[in-house]
CSV table of C-alpha atoms and ligand atoms in Angstrom, one decimal:
chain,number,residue,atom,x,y,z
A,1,UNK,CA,54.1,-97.6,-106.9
A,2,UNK,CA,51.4,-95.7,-105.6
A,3,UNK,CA,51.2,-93.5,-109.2
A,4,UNK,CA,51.6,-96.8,-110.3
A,5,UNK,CA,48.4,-97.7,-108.6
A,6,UNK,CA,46.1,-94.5,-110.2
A,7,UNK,CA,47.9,-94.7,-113.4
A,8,UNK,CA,47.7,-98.3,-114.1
A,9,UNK,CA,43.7,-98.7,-112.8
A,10,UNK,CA,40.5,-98.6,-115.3
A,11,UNK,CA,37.5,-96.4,-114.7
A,12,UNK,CA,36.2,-99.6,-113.4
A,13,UNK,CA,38.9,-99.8,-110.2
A,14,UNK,CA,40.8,-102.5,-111.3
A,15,UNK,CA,44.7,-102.6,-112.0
A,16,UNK,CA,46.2,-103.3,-115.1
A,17,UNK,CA,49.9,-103.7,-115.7
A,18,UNK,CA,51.2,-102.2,-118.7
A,19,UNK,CA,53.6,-103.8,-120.8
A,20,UNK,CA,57.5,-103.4,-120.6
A,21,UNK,CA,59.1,-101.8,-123.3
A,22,UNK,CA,62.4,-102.8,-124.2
A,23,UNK,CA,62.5,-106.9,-125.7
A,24,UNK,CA,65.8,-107.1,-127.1
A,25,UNK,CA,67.8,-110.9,-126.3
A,26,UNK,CA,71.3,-111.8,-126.1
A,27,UNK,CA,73.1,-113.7,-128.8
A,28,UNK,CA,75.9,-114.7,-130.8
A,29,UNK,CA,75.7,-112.5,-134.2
A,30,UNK,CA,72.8,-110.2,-132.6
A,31,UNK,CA,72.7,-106.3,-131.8
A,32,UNK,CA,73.8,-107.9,-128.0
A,33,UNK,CA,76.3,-110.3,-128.0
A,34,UNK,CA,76.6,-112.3,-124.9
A,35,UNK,CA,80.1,-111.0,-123.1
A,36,UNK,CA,81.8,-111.6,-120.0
A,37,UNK,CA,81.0,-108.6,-117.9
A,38,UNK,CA,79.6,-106.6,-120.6
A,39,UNK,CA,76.2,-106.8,-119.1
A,40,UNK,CA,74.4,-105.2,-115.3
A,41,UNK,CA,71.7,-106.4,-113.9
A,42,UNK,CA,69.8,-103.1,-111.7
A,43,UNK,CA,67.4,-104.5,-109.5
A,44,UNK,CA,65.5,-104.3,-106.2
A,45,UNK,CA,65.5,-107.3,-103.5
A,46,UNK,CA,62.2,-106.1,-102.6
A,47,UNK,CA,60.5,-106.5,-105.9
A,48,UNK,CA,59.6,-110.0,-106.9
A,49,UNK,CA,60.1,-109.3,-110.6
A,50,UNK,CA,63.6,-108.5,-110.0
A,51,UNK,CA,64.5,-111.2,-107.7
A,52,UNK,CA,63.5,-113.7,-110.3
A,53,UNK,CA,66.3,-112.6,-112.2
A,54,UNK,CA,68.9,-112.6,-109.1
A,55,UNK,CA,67.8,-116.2,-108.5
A,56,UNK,CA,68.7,-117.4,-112.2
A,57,UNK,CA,71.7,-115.5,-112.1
A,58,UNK,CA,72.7,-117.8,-109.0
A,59,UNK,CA,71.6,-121.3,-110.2
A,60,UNK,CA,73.8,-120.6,-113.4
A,61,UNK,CA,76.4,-119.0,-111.7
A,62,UNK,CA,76.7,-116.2,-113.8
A,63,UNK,CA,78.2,-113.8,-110.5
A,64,UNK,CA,81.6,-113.5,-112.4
A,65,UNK,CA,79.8,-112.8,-115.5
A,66,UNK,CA,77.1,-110.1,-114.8
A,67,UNK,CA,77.2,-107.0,-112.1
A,68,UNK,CA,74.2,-106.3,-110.3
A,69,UNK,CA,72.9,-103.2,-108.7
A,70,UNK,CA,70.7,-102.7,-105.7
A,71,UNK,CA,68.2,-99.7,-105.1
A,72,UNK,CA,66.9,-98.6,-102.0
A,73,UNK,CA,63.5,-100.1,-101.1
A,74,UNK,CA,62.0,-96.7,-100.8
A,75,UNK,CA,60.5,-95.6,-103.9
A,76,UNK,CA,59.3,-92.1,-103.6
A,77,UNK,CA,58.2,-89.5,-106.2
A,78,UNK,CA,60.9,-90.2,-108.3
A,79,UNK,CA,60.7,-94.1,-108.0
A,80,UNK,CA,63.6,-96.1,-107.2
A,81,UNK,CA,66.4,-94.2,-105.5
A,82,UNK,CA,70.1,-95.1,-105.2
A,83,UNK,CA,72.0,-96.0,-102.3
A,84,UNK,CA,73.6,-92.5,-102.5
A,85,UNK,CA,70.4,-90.7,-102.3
A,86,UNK,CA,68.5,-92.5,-100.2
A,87,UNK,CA,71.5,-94.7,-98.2
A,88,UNK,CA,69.9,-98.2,-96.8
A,89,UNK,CA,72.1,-101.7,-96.0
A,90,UNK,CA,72.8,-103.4,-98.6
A,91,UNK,CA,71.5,-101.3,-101.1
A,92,UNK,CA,74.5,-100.0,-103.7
A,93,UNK,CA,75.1,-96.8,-105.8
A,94,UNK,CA,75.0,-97.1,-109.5
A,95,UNK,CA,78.5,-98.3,-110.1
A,96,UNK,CA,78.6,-97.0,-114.1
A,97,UNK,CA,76.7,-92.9,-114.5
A,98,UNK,CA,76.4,-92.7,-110.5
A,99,UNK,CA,72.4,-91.7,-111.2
A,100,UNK,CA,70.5,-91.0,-108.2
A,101,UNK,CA,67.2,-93.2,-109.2
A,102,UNK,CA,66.3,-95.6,-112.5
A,103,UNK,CA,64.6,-93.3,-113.9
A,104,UNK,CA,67.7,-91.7,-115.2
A,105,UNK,CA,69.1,-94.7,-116.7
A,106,UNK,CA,65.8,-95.2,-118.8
A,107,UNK,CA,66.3,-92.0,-120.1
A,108,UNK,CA,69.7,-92.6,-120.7
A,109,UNK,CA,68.4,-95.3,-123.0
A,110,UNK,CA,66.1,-93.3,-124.4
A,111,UNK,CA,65.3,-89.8,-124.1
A,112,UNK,CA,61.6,-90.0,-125.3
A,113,UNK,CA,61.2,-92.6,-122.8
A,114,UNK,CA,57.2,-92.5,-121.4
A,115,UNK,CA,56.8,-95.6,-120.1
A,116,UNK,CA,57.4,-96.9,-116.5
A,117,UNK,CA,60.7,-96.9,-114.4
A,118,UNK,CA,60.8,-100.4,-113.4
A,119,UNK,CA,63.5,-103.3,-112.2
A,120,UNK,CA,64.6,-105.5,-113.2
A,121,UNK,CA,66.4,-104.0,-116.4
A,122,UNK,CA,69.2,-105.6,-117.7
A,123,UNK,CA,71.7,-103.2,-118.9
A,124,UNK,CA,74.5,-102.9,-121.8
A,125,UNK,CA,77.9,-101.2,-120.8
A,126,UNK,CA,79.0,-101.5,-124.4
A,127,UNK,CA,76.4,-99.4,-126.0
A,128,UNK,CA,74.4,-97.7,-123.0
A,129,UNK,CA,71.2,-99.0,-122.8
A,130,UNK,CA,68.6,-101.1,-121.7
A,131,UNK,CA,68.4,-105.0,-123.1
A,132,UNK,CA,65.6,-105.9,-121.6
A,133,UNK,CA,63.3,-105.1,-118.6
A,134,UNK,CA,60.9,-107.9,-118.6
A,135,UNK,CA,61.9,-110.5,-116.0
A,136,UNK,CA,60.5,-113.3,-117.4
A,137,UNK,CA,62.9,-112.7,-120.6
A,138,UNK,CA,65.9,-112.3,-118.7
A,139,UNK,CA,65.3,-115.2,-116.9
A,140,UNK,CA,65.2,-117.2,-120.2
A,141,UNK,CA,68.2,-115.2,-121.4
A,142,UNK,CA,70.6,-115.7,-118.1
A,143,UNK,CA,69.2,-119.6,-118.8
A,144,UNK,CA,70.8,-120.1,-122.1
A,145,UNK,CA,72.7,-116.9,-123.6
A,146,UNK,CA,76.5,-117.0,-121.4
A,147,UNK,CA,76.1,-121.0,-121.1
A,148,UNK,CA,79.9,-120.7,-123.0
A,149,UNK,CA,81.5,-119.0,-120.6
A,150,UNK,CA,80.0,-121.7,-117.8
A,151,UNK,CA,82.1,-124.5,-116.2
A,152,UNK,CA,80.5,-127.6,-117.8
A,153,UNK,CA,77.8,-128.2,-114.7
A,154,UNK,CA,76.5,-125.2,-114.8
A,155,UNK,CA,76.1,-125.0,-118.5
A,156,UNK,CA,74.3,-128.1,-118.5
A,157,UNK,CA,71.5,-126.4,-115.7
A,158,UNK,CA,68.5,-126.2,-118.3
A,159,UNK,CA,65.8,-124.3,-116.1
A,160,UNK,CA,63.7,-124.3,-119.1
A,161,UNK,CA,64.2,-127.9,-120.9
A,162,UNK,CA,62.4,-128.3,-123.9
A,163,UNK,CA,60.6,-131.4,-123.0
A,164,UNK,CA,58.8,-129.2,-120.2
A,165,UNK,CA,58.2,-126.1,-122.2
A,166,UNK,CA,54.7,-126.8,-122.8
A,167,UNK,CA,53.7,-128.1,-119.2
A,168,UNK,CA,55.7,-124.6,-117.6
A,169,UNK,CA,54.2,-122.4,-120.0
A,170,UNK,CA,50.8,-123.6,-119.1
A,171,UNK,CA,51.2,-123.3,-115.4
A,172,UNK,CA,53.2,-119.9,-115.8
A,173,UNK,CA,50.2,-118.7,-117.7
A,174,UNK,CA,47.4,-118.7,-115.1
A,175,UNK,CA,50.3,-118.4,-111.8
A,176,UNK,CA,51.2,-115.1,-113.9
A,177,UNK,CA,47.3,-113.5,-114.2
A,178,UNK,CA,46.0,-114.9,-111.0
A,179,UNK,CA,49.1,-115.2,-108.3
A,180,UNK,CA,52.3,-113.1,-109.3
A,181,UNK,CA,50.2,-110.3,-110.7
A,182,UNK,CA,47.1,-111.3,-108.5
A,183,UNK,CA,48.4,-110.1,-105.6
A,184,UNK,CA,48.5,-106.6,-107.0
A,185,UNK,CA,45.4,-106.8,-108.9
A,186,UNK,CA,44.2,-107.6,-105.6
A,187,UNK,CA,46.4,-104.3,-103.4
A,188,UNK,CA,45.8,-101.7,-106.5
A,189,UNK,CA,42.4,-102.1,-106.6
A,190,UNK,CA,40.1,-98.8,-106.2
A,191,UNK,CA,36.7,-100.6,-105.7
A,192,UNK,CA,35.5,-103.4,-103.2
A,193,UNK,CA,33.9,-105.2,-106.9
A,194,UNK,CA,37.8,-105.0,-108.3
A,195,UNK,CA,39.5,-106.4,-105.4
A,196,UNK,CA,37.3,-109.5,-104.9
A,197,UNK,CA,37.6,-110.2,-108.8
A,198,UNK,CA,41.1,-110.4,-108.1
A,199,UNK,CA,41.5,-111.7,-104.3
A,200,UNK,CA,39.2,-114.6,-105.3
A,201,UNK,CA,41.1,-116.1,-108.4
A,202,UNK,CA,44.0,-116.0,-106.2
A,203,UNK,CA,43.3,-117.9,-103.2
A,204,UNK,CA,41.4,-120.4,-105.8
A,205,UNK,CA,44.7,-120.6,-107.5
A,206,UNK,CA,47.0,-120.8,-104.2
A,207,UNK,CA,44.3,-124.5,-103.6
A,208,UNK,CA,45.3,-125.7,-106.8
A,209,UNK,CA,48.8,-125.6,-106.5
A,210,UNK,CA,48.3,-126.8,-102.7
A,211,UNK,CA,46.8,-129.8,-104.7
A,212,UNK,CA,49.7,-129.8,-107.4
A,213,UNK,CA,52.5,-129.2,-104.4
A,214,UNK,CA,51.1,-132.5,-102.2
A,215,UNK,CA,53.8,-134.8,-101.6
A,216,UNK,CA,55.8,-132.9,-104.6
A,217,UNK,CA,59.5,-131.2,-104.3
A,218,UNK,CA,58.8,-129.2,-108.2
A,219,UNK,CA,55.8,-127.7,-110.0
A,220,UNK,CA,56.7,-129.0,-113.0
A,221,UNK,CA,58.2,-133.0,-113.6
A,222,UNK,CA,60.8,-134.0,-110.9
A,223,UNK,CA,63.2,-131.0,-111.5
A,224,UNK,CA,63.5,-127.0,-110.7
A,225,UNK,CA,62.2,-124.6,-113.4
A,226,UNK,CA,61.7,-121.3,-114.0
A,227,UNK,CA,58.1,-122.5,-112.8
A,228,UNK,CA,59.0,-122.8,-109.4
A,229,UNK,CA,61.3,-119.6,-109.4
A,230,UNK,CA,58.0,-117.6,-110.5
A,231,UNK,CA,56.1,-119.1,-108.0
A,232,UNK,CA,58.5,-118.7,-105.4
A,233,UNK,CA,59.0,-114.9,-105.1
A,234,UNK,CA,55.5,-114.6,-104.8
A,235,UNK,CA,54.7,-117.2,-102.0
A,236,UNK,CA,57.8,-115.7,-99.9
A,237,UNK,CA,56.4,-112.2,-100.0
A,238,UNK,CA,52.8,-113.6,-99.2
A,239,UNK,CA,52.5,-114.0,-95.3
A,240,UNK,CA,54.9,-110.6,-94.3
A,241,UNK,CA,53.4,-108.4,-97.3
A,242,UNK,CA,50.8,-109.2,-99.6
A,243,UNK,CA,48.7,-110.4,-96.4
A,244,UNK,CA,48.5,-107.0,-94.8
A,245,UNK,CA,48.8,-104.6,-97.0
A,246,UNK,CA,47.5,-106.0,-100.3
A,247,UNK,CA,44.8,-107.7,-98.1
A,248,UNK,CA,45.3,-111.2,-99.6
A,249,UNK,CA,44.1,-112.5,-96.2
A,250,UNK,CA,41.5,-115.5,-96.6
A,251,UNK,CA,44.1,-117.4,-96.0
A,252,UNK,CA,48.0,-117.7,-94.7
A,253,UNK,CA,50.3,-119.7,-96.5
A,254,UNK,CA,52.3,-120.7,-93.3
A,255,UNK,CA,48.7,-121.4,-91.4
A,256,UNK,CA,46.5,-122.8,-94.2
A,257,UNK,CA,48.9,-124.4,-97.2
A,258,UNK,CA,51.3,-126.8,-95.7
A,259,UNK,CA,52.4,-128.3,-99.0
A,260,UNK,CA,52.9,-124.9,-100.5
A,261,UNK,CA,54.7,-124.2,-97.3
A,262,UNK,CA,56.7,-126.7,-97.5
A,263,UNK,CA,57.9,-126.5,-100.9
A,264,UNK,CA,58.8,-123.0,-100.1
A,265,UNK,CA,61.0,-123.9,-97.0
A,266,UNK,CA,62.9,-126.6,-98.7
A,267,UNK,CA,63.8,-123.9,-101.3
A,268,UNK,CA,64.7,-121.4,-99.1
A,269,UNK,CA,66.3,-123.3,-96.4
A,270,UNK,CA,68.8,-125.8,-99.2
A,271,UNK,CA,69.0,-123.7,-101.9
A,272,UNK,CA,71.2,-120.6,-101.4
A,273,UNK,CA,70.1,-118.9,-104.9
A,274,UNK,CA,66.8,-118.9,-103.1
A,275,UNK,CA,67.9,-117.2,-99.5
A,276,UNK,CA,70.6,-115.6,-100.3
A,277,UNK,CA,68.8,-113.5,-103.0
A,278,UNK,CA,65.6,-112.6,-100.3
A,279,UNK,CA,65.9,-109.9,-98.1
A,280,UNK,CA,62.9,-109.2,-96.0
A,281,UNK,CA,63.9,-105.9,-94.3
A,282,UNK,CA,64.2,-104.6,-98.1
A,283,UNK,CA,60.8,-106.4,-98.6
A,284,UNK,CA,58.8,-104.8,-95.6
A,285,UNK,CA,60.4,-101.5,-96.2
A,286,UNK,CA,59.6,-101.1,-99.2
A,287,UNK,CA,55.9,-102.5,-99.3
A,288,UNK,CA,54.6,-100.2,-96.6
A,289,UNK,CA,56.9,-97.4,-97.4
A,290,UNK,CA,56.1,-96.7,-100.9
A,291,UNK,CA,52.1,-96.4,-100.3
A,292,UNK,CA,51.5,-93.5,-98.2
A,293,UNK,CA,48.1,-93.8,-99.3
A,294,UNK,CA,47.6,-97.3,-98.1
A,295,UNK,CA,49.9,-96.8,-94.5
A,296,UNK,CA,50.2,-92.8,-94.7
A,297,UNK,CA,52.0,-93.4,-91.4
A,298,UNK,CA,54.3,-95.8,-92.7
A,299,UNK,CA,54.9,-98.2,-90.2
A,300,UNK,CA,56.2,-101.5,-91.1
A,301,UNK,CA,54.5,-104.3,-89.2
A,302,UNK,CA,56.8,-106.5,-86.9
A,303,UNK,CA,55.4,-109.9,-87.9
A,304,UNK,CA,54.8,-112.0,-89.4
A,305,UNK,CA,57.5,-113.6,-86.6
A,306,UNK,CA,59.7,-115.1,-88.0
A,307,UNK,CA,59.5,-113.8,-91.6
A,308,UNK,CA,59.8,-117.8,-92.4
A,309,UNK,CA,58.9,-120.9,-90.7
A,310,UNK,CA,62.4,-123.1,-90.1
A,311,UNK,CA,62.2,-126.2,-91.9
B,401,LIG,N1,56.8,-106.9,-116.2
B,401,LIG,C1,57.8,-106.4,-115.4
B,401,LIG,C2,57.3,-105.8,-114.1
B,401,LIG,C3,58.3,-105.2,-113.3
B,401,LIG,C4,57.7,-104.3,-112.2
B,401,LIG,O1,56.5,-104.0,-112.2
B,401,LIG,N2,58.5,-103.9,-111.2
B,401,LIG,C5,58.0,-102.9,-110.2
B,401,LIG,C6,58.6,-103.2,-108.8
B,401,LIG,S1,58.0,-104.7,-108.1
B,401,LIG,C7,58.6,-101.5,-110.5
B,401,LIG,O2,59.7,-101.3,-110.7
B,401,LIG,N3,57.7,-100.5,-110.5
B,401,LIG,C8,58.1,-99.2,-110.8
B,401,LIG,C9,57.0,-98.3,-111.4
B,401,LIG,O3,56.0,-98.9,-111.7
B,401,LIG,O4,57.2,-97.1,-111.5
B,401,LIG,C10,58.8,-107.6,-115.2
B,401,LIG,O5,58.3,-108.7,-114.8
B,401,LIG,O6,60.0,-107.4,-115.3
């Protein structure tokens, strides 16, 4: 992530994320047609991207359905490692080519491959290669696309109704630029100017939402949505990373946001797709192993104690 950080930045210090590459959906009569257990999901607990994607796949219920894989939190020279290279709990090895990192498998996909090596990418064992590897796609597609395969109350869990659409996509639009990617705008900076144009935005966002979030269970209407899982794996990395080592420290969530706060508890304390998919060891490892230039000693902070406030 730290090449990430000098790749990805302009001349004028500031971070910019480049696009993901491979768009493809799943459906009936398409190039992917959705199949029980034809699909993996390879993704890292410590990357908030990814665990979008393990959260949908546990509201729907799709665990029977699709497989996932879990990389070490370490990601070095060659990015995201295996468990069999670099061996760490809970992390897994890749159960279909046995590669050692990701990398591999987006080559696999595609030899000419130049772009990034990121999670989450939801794989095809049918045809070898990569679906998709934007999160916020596969969250739409693990919504909708194996709904038949679903007992009937699952099927009928609509994460992105229709008569919401507009209202989430507004409020994904500006939690997207200034919160989920905000907090990296803010760590990957290279220049005091580029890191208050980001650090700013955010905190002015993290208000709003304290003002949206007041005496409120959902972002969006009086039910759960892919808004809320967006916002979520943000705001649960917030106080033991982004705080210290992305220096997104005006202000704590658990110290200065207590509607935000509690929205987040109430998720993560009732809802098992929420804790059951966050692992903080896999967080904190990760986060202040994979910048040596931002902790070249690589120590992992104790606190925040504990990770998160009981409800
Ligand atoms: N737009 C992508 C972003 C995914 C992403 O940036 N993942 C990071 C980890 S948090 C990653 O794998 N980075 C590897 C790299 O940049 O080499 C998505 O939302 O799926």
């Amino acid at each position: 992530m730290v090449q990430e950080t000098v790749k990805n930045n302009d001349q004028d210090g500031s971070f910019k994320r480049k696009a993901s590459s491979f768009r493809d959906f799943i459906q009936k009569g398409g190039r992917f047609e959705p199949e029980k257990g034809r699909y993996l999901l390879y993704v890292s607990y410590a990357c908030p991207w990814a665990t979008r994607t393990l959260i949908m796949r546990h509201l729907k219920g799709l665990e029977d359905i699709i497989d996932v894989s879990i990389v070490s939190p370490r990601m070095g020279e060659n990015g995201w490692p295996f468990a069999t290279v670099d061996p760490f709990p809970k992390a897994t090895a890749d159960p279909l080519y046995n590669s050692s990192h990701v990398k591999e498998l987006y080559f696999r996909a595609d030899p000419d491959y130049g772009g990034r090596f990121s999670v989450p990418v939801l794989w095809d064992k049918k045809t070898h290669t990569i679906v998709n590897n934007e999160s916020s796609e596969i969250i739409r597609i693990l919504n909708s696309a194996f709904n038949e395969f679903l007992p009937a109350e699952k099927a009928a869990l609509d994460f992105y109704p229709e008569k919401l659409r507009q209202e989430i996509d507004e409020i994904n639009e500006w939690v997207y630029d200034t919160v989920n990617n905000g907090v990296y705008r803010a760590g990957f900076a290279t220049t005091q100017q580029a890191y208050e144009a980001a650090v700013l935005p955010l905190f002015a966002s993290l208000d709003r939402l304290e003002k949206i979030l007041t005496g409120k269970d959902f972002l969006v209407g009086d039910q759960l949505t892919e808004a809320d899982v967006r916002l979520f794996v943000t705001l649960i990395r917030f106080d033991p990373v982004y705080h210290g080592i992305f220096k997104c420290n005006i202000r704590s969530i658990r110290g200065d946001y207590p509607a935000l706060n509690l929205w987040m508890r109430k998720l993560y304390w009732t809802h098992p797709s929420f804790n059951e998919t966050c692992d903080f060891d896999h967080i904190k490892e990760s986060y202040y192993w994979s910048r040596p230039s931002m902790n070249p000693y690589r120590i992992v902070p104790v606190g925040p104690v504990p990770h998160i406030l009981p409800l």
